[in-house]
CSV table of C-alpha atoms and ligand atoms in Angstrom, one decimal:
chain,number,residue,atom,x,y,z
I,1,MET,CA,0.0,0.0,0.0
I,2,SER,CA,1.3,3.4,-0.9
I,3,LEU,CA,1.5,6.5,1.3
I,4,ASP,CA,-1.9,7.6,-0.2
I,5,TYR,CA,-3.4,5.1,2.3
I,6,PHE,CA,-3.1,7.6,5.1
I,7,HIS,CA,-5.9,10.1,5.6
I,8,ASP,CA,-5.2,13.8,6.2
I,9,GLU,CA,-7.8,14.5,8.9
I,10,THR,CA,-8.3,16.2,12.3
I,11,PHE,CA,-9.4,15.0,15.7
I,12,ARG,CA,-10.3,18.5,17.0
I,13,ASN,CA,-11.9,21.8,15.8
I,14,ASP,CA,-13.5,20.9,12.4
I,15,TYR,CA,-13.3,17.1,13.1
I,16,THR,CA,-12.6,15.8,9.6
I,17,PHE,CA,-11.8,12.3,11.0
I,18,ARG,CA,-13.6,9.6,9.0
I,19,ASN,CA,-13.4,5.8,8.9
I,20,SER,CA,-13.2,4.3,5.4
I,21,PRO,CA,-15.6,1.4,4.6
I,22,ARG,CA,-12.6,-0.9,5.2
I,23,ALA,CA,-11.9,0.7,8.6
I,24,ILE,CA,-15.6,0.2,9.6
I,25,LYS,CA,-15.5,-3.5,8.6
I,26,ARG,CA,-12.3,-4.1,10.7
I,27,PHE,CA,-13.4,-2.0,13.7
I,28,PRO,CA,-12.7,-3.9,16.9
I,29,PHE,CA,-16.2,-4.3,18.2
I,30,PRO,CA,-15.6,-5.2,21.8
I,31,PHE,CA,-18.8,-7.0,23.0
I,32,PRO,CA,-19.0,-10.8,22.8
I,33,GLU,CA,-22.4,-10.8,24.6
I,34,ASP,CA,-25.5,-8.6,25.0
I,35,ASP,CA,-24.4,-7.7,28.6
I,36,TYR,CA,-21.3,-6.1,29.9
I,37,MET,CA,-19.6,-6.3,33.3
I,38,TYR,CA,-15.9,-5.8,34.3
I,39,SER,CA,-13.9,-9.0,34.2
I,40,VAL,CA,-10.3,-10.1,33.8
I,41,ASN,CA,-10.8,-10.3,30.1
I,42,MET,CA,-7.3,-11.1,29.0
I,43,GLU,CA,-6.2,-13.5,26.2
I,44,PRO,CA,-2.9,-14.2,24.5
I,45,HIS,CA,-1.9,-11.4,22.0
I,46,VAL,CA,-1.4,-13.8,19.1
I,47,PRO,CA,-1.7,-12.8,15.4
I,48,GLY,CA,-5.3,-12.7,14.2
I,49,ARG,CA,-7.1,-12.8,10.9
I,50,PRO,CA,-5.3,-11.0,8.0
I,51,GLY,CA,-6.8,-7.5,7.7
I,52,SER,CA,-8.0,-7.5,11.3
I,53,VAL,CA,-6.6,-5.2,14.0
I,54,PHE,CA,-4.9,-8.3,15.5
I,55,GLU,CA,-3.0,-9.2,12.4
I,56,HIS,CA,0.2,-7.6,13.6
I,57,THR,CA,1.8,-6.9,17.0
I,58,PHE,CA,0.9,-3.2,16.5
I,59,ASP,CA,-1.8,-2.1,14.2
I,60,VAL,CA,-0.8,0.8,11.9
I,61,ASP,CA,-3.9,2.0,10.1
I,62,GLU,CA,-5.2,4.7,7.8
I,63,HIS,CA,-5.3,7.3,10.7
I,64,TYR,CA,-1.5,6.9,11.5
I,65,VAL,CA,-0.1,10.1,10.1
I,66,SER,CA,-2.9,12.3,11.4
I,67,GLU,CA,-2.8,10.7,14.8
I,68,MET,CA,0.9,11.4,15.1
I,69,ARG,CA,0.3,15.0,14.1
I,70,ASP,CA,-2.4,15.3,16.8
I,71,ARG,CA,0.0,13.9,19.4
I,72,ALA,CA,2.6,16.5,18.5
I,73,GLN,CA,0.0,19.2,18.9
I,74,VAL,CA,-1.0,18.0,22.4
I,75,LEU,CA,2.7,17.7,23.4
I,76,ALA,CA,3.4,21.2,22.2
I,77,GLN,CA,0.6,22.6,24.5
I,78,ASP,CA,1.3,20.3,27.4
I,79,PRO,CA,4.7,18.6,27.6
I,80,LEU,CA,3.7,16.7,30.8
I,81,ARG,CA,1.8,14.2,28.7
I,82,CYS,CA,5.1,12.5,28.3
I,83,GLN,CA,7.1,11.7,31.4
I,84,SER,CA,9.7,9.2,32.3
I,85,LEU,CA,11.2,8.9,35.8
I,86,PRO,CA,15.0,8.5,35.5
I,87,HIS,CA,15.2,4.8,36.3
I,88,MET,CA,12.8,4.0,33.4
I,89,THR,CA,15.1,4.9,30.5
I,90,LEU,CA,16.2,1.3,30.0
I,91,ALA,CA,12.5,0.3,29.7
I,92,GLY,CA,12.2,3.1,27.1
I,93,TRP,CA,14.9,1.5,25.0
I,94,ASP,CA,13.2,-1.9,25.4
I,95,LEU,CA,10.0,-0.3,24.0
I,96,LEU,CA,11.9,1.4,21.2
I,97,GLU,CA,13.3,-2.0,20.1
I,98,LEU,CA,9.9,-3.7,20.3
I,99,ILE,CA,8.2,-1.1,18.2
I,100,MET,CA,10.9,-0.7,15.6
I,101,GLU,CA,11.4,-4.4,15.1
I,102,SER,CA,7.7,-5.0,14.9
I,103,PHE,CA,7.0,-2.2,12.5
I,104,ALA,CA,9.9,-3.1,10.2
I,105,ARG,CA,8.9,-6.7,10.2
I,106,ASP,CA,5.2,-6.2,9.7
I,107,TYR,CA,5.1,-3.1,7.5
I,108,PRO,CA,8.3,-3.3,5.4
I,109,GLN,CA,6.8,-0.9,2.8
I,110,TRP,CA,6.7,1.9,5.4
I,111,PHE,CA,9.4,1.2,8.0
I,112,SER,CA,12.9,-0.2,7.9
I,113,LEU,CA,15.5,-1.0,10.6
I,114,THR,CA,19.0,-2.0,9.8
I,115,LYS,CA,21.6,-2.9,12.5
I,116,ASP,CA,25.3,-3.0,12.6
I,117,GLY,CA,26.0,-4.0,16.1
I,118,ASN,CA,24.6,-1.2,18.2
I,119,HIS,CA,24.6,1.2,15.3
I,120,TRP,CA,21.0,1.3,14.1
I,121,HIS,CA,19.4,3.0,11.1
I,122,TRP,CA,15.7,3.6,11.3
I,123,ILE,CA,13.5,4.8,8.4
I,124,ASN,CA,9.9,5.8,8.9
I,125,ARG,CA,8.6,6.7,5.4
I,126,PRO,CA,5.0,7.9,6.3
I,127,LEU,CA,6.5,10.5,8.8
I,128,ASN,CA,9.6,11.2,6.6
I,129,ILE,CA,12.1,10.3,9.3
I,130,ASP,CA,15.6,8.9,8.7
I,131,GLN,CA,17.6,8.4,11.9
I,132,LYS,CA,20.9,6.8,12.6
I,133,PHE,CA,21.6,6.3,16.3
I,134,THR,CA,23.4,4.0,18.8
I,135,PHE,CA,21.1,1.7,20.6
I,136,LEU,CA,21.2,2.3,24.4
I,137,ASP,CA,23.1,5.6,24.0
I,138,ASP,CA,20.6,8.4,25.0
I,139,THR,CA,22.8,11.1,23.5
I,140,THR,CA,22.3,9.8,20.0
I,141,LEU,CA,18.5,10.5,19.7
I,142,PRO,CA,16.8,13.9,19.7
I,143,CYS,CA,14.9,13.0,22.9
I,144,GLY,CA,14.5,10.1,25.2
I,145,PRO,CA,13.9,6.6,23.6
I,146,MET,CA,10.3,6.3,24.9
I,147,GLU,CA,9.4,9.7,23.7
I,148,TYR,CA,11.2,9.2,20.4
I,149,ILE,CA,9.4,6.0,19.4
I,150,THR,CA,6.0,6.8,20.8
I,151,ARG,CA,5.8,10.0,18.8
I,152,GLN,CA,5.8,7.5,15.9
I,153,ALA,CA,3.3,4.9,17.2
I,154,GLN,CA,-0.5,5.2,17.5
I,155,GLY,CA,-2.0,4.9,20.9
I,156,ASP,CA,-0.9,5.7,24.4
I,157,PHE,CA,1.9,3.9,26.2
I,158,THR,CA,2.7,3.5,29.9
I,159,LEU,CA,5.7,1.7,31.4
I,160,GLN,CA,5.4,-0.1,34.7
I,161,ASP,CA,8.2,-1.1,36.9
I,162,GLN,CA,7.7,-4.2,39.0
I,163,ARG,CA,8.8,-4.3,42.7
I,164,ASP,CA,7.3,-5.1,46.1
I,165,ASP,CA,4.7,-7.5,44.4
I,166,THR,CA,3.0,-4.7,42.5
I,167,LEU,CA,3.4,-2.5,39.4
I,168,TRP,CA,4.3,1.1,39.5
I,169,ILE,CA,3.3,3.5,36.6
I,170,GLU,CA,6.6,5.4,36.2
I,171,ALA,CA,6.7,6.5,32.5
I,172,GLY,CA,4.3,7.1,29.8
I,173,MET,CA,3.2,8.9,26.6
I,174,VAL,CA,-0.5,9.7,27.2
I,175,THR,CA,-2.3,12.0,24.7
I,176,THR,CA,-5.3,10.0,23.6
I,177,GLN,CA,-6.7,8.9,27.0
I,178,ALA,CA,-10.2,8.4,28.3
I,179,ASP,CA,-10.3,11.0,31.0
I,180,TRP,CA,-7.3,10.0,33.2
I,181,SER,CA,-4.1,11.8,33.8
I,182,LEU,CA,-0.5,10.5,33.6
I,183,ASP,CA,0.7,13.6,35.5
I,184,PHE,CA,-1.7,12.7,38.3
I,185,ASP,CA,-1.1,8.9,38.3
I,186,ILE,CA,2.7,8.8,37.8
I,187,GLY,CA,4.4,7.0,40.7
I,188,MET,CA,1.2,5.2,41.8
I,189,SER,CA,0.8,1.4,42.3
I,190,PHE,CA,-1.6,-0.8,40.4
I,191,HIS,CA,-4.4,-0.6,43.0
I,192,GLU,CA,-3.9,3.1,43.6
I,193,TRP,CA,-4.3,4.2,40.0
I,194,HIS,CA,-7.3,1.9,39.6
I,195,ALA,CA,-8.9,3.4,42.8
I,196,PRO,CA,-11.6,5.5,40.9
I,197,VAL,CA,-13.0,2.5,39.0
I,198,PRO,CA,-16.4,1.4,40.5
I,199,VAL,CA,-17.5,-2.2,41.2
I,200,ALA,CA,-14.4,-4.0,39.9
I,201,HIS,CA,-12.5,-3.9,43.2
I,202,GLU,CA,-15.3,-5.6,45.0
I,203,LEU,CA,-15.5,-8.3,42.3
I,204,GLY,CA,-11.7,-9.0,42.9
I,205,VAL,CA,-11.0,-8.1,39.3
I,206,PHE,CA,-7.9,-6.0,40.1
I,207,ASP,CA,-6.4,-8.5,42.6
I,208,ARG,CA,-6.7,-11.3,40.0
I,209,ALA,CA,-5.4,-9.1,37.1
I,210,LEU,CA,-2.4,-8.0,39.1
I,211,LYS,CA,-1.5,-11.5,40.1
I,212,PHE,CA,-1.7,-12.5,36.4
I,213,LEU,CA,0.5,-9.5,35.3
I,214,LEU,CA,3.2,-10.1,37.9
I,215,ALA,CA,3.8,-13.5,36.2
I,216,LEU,CA,3.7,-12.2,32.6
I,217,GLN,CA,6.6,-13.6,30.6
I,218,HIS,CA,8.7,-12.0,27.9
I,219,GLY,CA,7.6,-13.2,24.5
I,220,ALA,CA,4.0,-14.0,25.6
I,221,PRO,CA,2.1,-10.7,25.4
I,222,VAL,CA,-1.6,-10.5,26.3
I,223,ARG,CA,-4.5,-8.3,25.3
I,224,ARG,CA,-7.9,-7.1,26.4
I,225,PHE,CA,-10.5,-4.6,25.4
I,226,ASN,CA,-11.8,-1.6,27.3
I,227,TRP,CA,-14.4,0.9,25.9
I,228,THR,CA,-16.2,4.1,26.6
I,229,MET,CA,-18.2,6.8,24.8
I,230,THR,CA,-17.0,10.1,23.3
I,231,VAL,CA,-18.9,12.9,21.8
I,232,ASP,CA,-17.1,14.0,18.5
I,233,PRO,CA,-14.0,12.1,17.3
I,234,LEU,CA,-11.7,13.6,19.9
I,235,LEU,CA,-8.5,11.7,20.8
I,236,ASP,CA,-7.5,13.9,23.6
I,237,THR,CA,-10.2,13.5,26.2
I,238,SER,CA,-7.9,14.3,29.1
I,239,PRO,CA,-8.9,15.8,32.5
I,240,GLU,CA,-6.5,18.6,31.7
I,241,ASN,CA,-8.6,19.6,28.8
I,242,TYR,CA,-12.0,18.8,30.2
I,243,PRO,CA,-13.2,22.4,29.9
I,244,LYS,CA,-12.7,22.0,26.1
I,245,TRP,CA,-14.6,18.8,25.5
I,246,GLY,CA,-16.8,18.2,28.6
I,247,PRO,CA,-19.5,20.8,27.7
I,248,GLY,CA,-19.9,19.1,24.2
I,249,LYS,CA,-21.7,16.3,26.0
I,250,THR,CA,-24.6,18.7,26.7
I,251,THR,CA,-25.1,19.5,23.0
I,252,LEU,CA,-26.2,16.1,21.6
I,253,THR,CA,-29.7,16.0,20.0
I,254,PRO,CA,-31.7,13.2,18.3
I,255,GLU,CA,-30.7,14.9,15.0
I,256,ASN,CA,-27.0,15.0,15.5
I,257,ILE,CA,-26.3,11.9,17.7
I,258,GLY,CA,-25.7,9.5,14.9
I,259,ALA,CA,-22.8,11.7,13.5
I,260,ARG,CA,-21.4,13.0,16.8
I,261,GLN,CA,-21.7,10.1,19.3
I,262,HIS,CA,-18.7,7.8,19.0
I,263,LEU,CA,-18.0,4.4,20.6
I,264,ARG,CA,-14.4,4.5,21.8
I,265,VAL,CA,-12.7,1.2,22.0
I,266,GLU,CA,-9.3,0.6,23.5
I,267,LEU,CA,-7.2,-2.4,22.4
I,268,GLN,CA,-4.9,-2.8,25.3
I,269,THR,CA,-1.9,-5.0,25.1
I,270,LEU,CA,0.7,-6.0,27.7
I,271,PHE,CA,4.3,-7.0,27.0
I,272,ARG,CA,7.1,-8.0,29.5
I,273,LEU,CA,10.3,-6.1,28.4
I,274,PRO,CA,13.5,-8.1,28.2
I,275,ARG,CA,16.2,-5.9,29.8
I,276,SER,CA,14.3,-3.8,32.3
I,277,ASN,CA,11.7,-6.4,33.3
I,278,ALA,CA,9.2,-3.6,33.1
I,279,ILE,CA,5.8,-4.1,31.5
I,280,VAL,CA,4.6,-1.9,28.7
I,281,PHE,CA,0.9,-1.2,28.4
I,282,PRO,CA,0.0,0.1,24.9
I,283,ILE,CA,-3.6,1.5,24.8
I,284,ARG,CA,-4.7,1.8,21.2
I,285,CYS,CA,-7.9,3.9,20.7
I,286,TYR,CA,-10.4,3.3,17.9
I,287,LEU,CA,-13.3,5.6,17.3
I,288,ILE,CA,-16.5,4.9,15.3
I,289,SER,CA,-19.6,7.1,15.0
I,290,PHE,CA,-22.9,5.6,15.8
I,291,GLN,CA,-24.1,6.2,12.2
I,292,ASP,CA,-21.2,4.1,10.9
I,293,LEU,CA,-21.6,1.4,13.6
I,294,VAL,CA,-25.2,0.8,12.8
I,295,THR,CA,-24.3,-0.1,9.2
I,296,GLN,CA,-23.4,-3.5,10.8
I,297,PRO,CA,-26.8,-4.8,12.0
I,298,LYS,CA,-25.4,-7.3,14.6
I,299,TRP,CA,-23.3,-4.5,16.2
I,300,ALA,CA,-26.2,-2.1,16.3
I,301,ARG,CA,-28.5,-4.7,18.0
I,302,ARG,CA,-25.9,-5.6,20.5
I,303,LEU,CA,-24.7,-2.1,21.4
I,304,HIS,CA,-28.3,-1.2,22.1
I,305,ARG,CA,-28.6,-4.0,24.6
I,306,VAL,CA,-25.3,-3.4,26.2
I,307,VAL,CA,-26.0,0.3,26.8
I,308,ARG,CA,-29.5,-0.5,28.0
I,309,GLY,CA,-28.4,-3.0,30.5
I,310,LEU,CA,-25.2,-1.3,31.8
I,311,PRO,CA,-25.3,-0.8,35.6
I,312,GLU,CA,-25.7,2.8,36.5
I,313,GLU,CA,-22.4,3.1,38.3
I,314,LEU,CA,-20.6,2.1,35.1
I,315,ALA,CA,-22.5,4.4,32.8
I,316,THR,CA,-21.8,7.2,35.3
I,317,TYR,CA,-18.0,6.4,35.6
I,318,LYS,CA,-17.8,6.2,31.8
I,319,GLY,CA,-19.3,9.6,31.6
I,320,PHE,CA,-22.5,9.0,29.5
I,321,ILE,CA,-25.3,8.6,32.1
I,322,ARG,CA,-26.7,11.9,31.0
I,323,ASN,CA,-26.9,10.9,27.3
I,324,ARG,CA,-27.9,7.3,27.8
I,325,PRO,CA,-31.6,8.0,27.1
I,326,LEU,CA,-30.8,9.7,23.8
I,327,MET,CA,-28.4,6.9,22.8
I,328,LEU,CA,-31.1,4.3,23.5
I,329,GLU,CA,-33.7,6.2,21.5
I,330,TYR,CA,-31.3,6.2,18.6
I,331,LEU,CA,-30.0,2.7,18.8
I,332,SER,CA,-33.4,1.1,19.5
I,333,GLN,CA,-34.4,1.8,15.9
I,334,PHE,CA,-31.8,-0.8,14.8
I,335,ASP,CA,-32.7,-3.5,17.4
I,336,ASP,CA,-35.4,-5.9,15.9
I,337,GLY,CA,-35.4,-7.9,19.1
I,338,GLN,CA,-33.9,-11.0,17.4
I,339,PRO,CA,-31.5,-13.1,19.6
I,340,THR,CA,-27.8,-12.5,19.0
I,341,SER,CA,-25.3,-15.3,18.9
I,342,PRO,CA,-22.3,-15.4,21.3
I,343,GLY,CA,-19.0,-13.9,20.0
I,344,TRP,CA,-18.2,-11.0,17.7
M,401,HEM,C1,-9.2,1.8,34.2
M,401,HEM,C2,-4.4,2.0,33.8
M,401,HEM,C3,-4.2,-2.8,33.4
M,401,HEM,C4,-8.9,-3.0,34.2
M,401,HEM,C5,-7.9,2.3,34.2
M,401,HEM,C6,-7.5,3.6,34.4
M,401,HEM,C7,-6.2,3.7,34.2
M,401,HEM,C8,-5.7,2.3,34.0
M,401,HEM,C9,-5.3,4.9,34.3
M,401,HEM,C10,-8.4,4.8,34.6
M,401,HEM,C11,-8.6,5.0,36.1
M,401,HEM,C12,-9.3,6.4,36.4
M,401,HEM,O1,-10.5,6.5,36.3
M,401,HEM,O2,-8.5,7.3,36.8
M,401,HEM,C13,-4.0,0.7,33.6
M,401,HEM,C14,-2.6,0.3,33.4
M,401,HEM,C15,-2.5,-1.0,33.3
M,401,HEM,C16,-3.9,-1.5,33.5
M,401,HEM,C17,-1.4,1.3,33.4
M,401,HEM,C18,-1.3,-1.8,33.0
M,401,HEM,C19,-0.5,-2.3,33.9
M,401,HEM,C20,-5.5,-3.3,33.6
M,401,HEM,C21,-5.8,-4.7,33.5
M,401,HEM,C22,-7.1,-4.8,33.8
M,401,HEM,C23,-7.6,-3.4,33.9
M,401,HEM,C24,-4.9,-5.8,33.2
M,401,HEM,C25,-7.9,-6.1,33.8
M,401,HEM,C26,-9.0,-6.3,34.4
M,401,HEM,C27,-9.4,-1.7,34.2
M,401,HEM,C28,-10.8,-1.4,34.2
M,401,HEM,C29,-10.9,0.0,34.2
M,401,HEM,C30,-9.6,0.5,34.2
M,401,HEM,C31,-12.0,-2.4,34.3
M,401,HEM,C32,-12.2,0.8,34.1
M,401,HEM,C33,-12.4,1.2,32.7
M,401,HEM,C34,-13.7,1.8,32.2
M,401,HEM,O3,-14.8,1.4,32.7
M,401,HEM,O4,-13.7,2.6,31.3
M,401,HEM,N1,-6.8,1.5,34.0
M,401,HEM,N2,-4.7,-0.4,33.7
M,401,HEM,N3,-6.6,-2.5,33.8
M,401,HEM,N4,-8.7,-0.6,34.2
M,401,HEM,FE1,-6.7,-0.5,34.0
């Protein structure tokens, strides 16, 4: 595929973001059932069907170039969206290696990595980058290794150090988040940063998830889905910028909800890193408008039922309790009451 594959689009102001018919078809619809409740929904991150978002270790899609431009804009306004405590630099190199090797292997038409010992040559054609550097030598890159590579990779990334039988969030690049703040959370432990989540603690979800993650092995990554709702195709729904995007939630109407309400799906993966023993948590965000989603009848039916049955605490935490009646009114038109089958 040539460089024409990438859209020139915006995730702010005039919102020119659009999914092509192909992107709609491969959208990672996250609901295997008509009901939703928090669970330890992790599975091995193994290659999936060709063309699906699971085909490769990291999915590079038609929004790549524009998402990277949006990230650069967020960072220019708020450099604290990217932070790395001093002991996390080695984990940053581990991450750089993982992304460069994966991209070059899976998308050789766009990326290449050549190595002569520790002398590496990285070419990123879509972003027009050609960089020679010395692996593990911080002075040879224009910025730290985590920042360098995550300015070139879609989705947010956090790096967790493991000690005292827990994980500590101690570095990250977070510009496309669902209303949480790296600057607030940095230095917290697994249970501390998850404290605001309702219901899941009582169900033991976080105790079990942490136990699982502490035993995560290098070379055996896992994945899970998370989801929420976003009005307008906005990547940066951060608490820092809440005054800019929060009020938009009060302007939905029956006429504009199909175009403006988006299902926001996060494909979250977890990898143990080889040198630092840290865990990287890439959080890849996919947006789809309701009007595009309902072109797939089984998704429309199921989303209606999930939104209708979602416990109030979850709809409140996810920030759409106010608009739930409008969503149900819209989605109910596409639910014929037929049973749905388990799975996607
Ligand atoms: C929410 C980070 C792994 C389950 C969150 C939030 C953050 C976060 C920052 C938002 C909390 C807030 O409201 O401020 C992370 C990081 C992880 C990780 C850095 C990697 C180590 C997991 C795993 C699970 C999980 C393995 C598996 C059960 C959840 C759930 C929510 C949540 C259920 C609520 C999401 C929602 O309803 O939208 N996580 N998480 N997390 N996390 Fe994690």
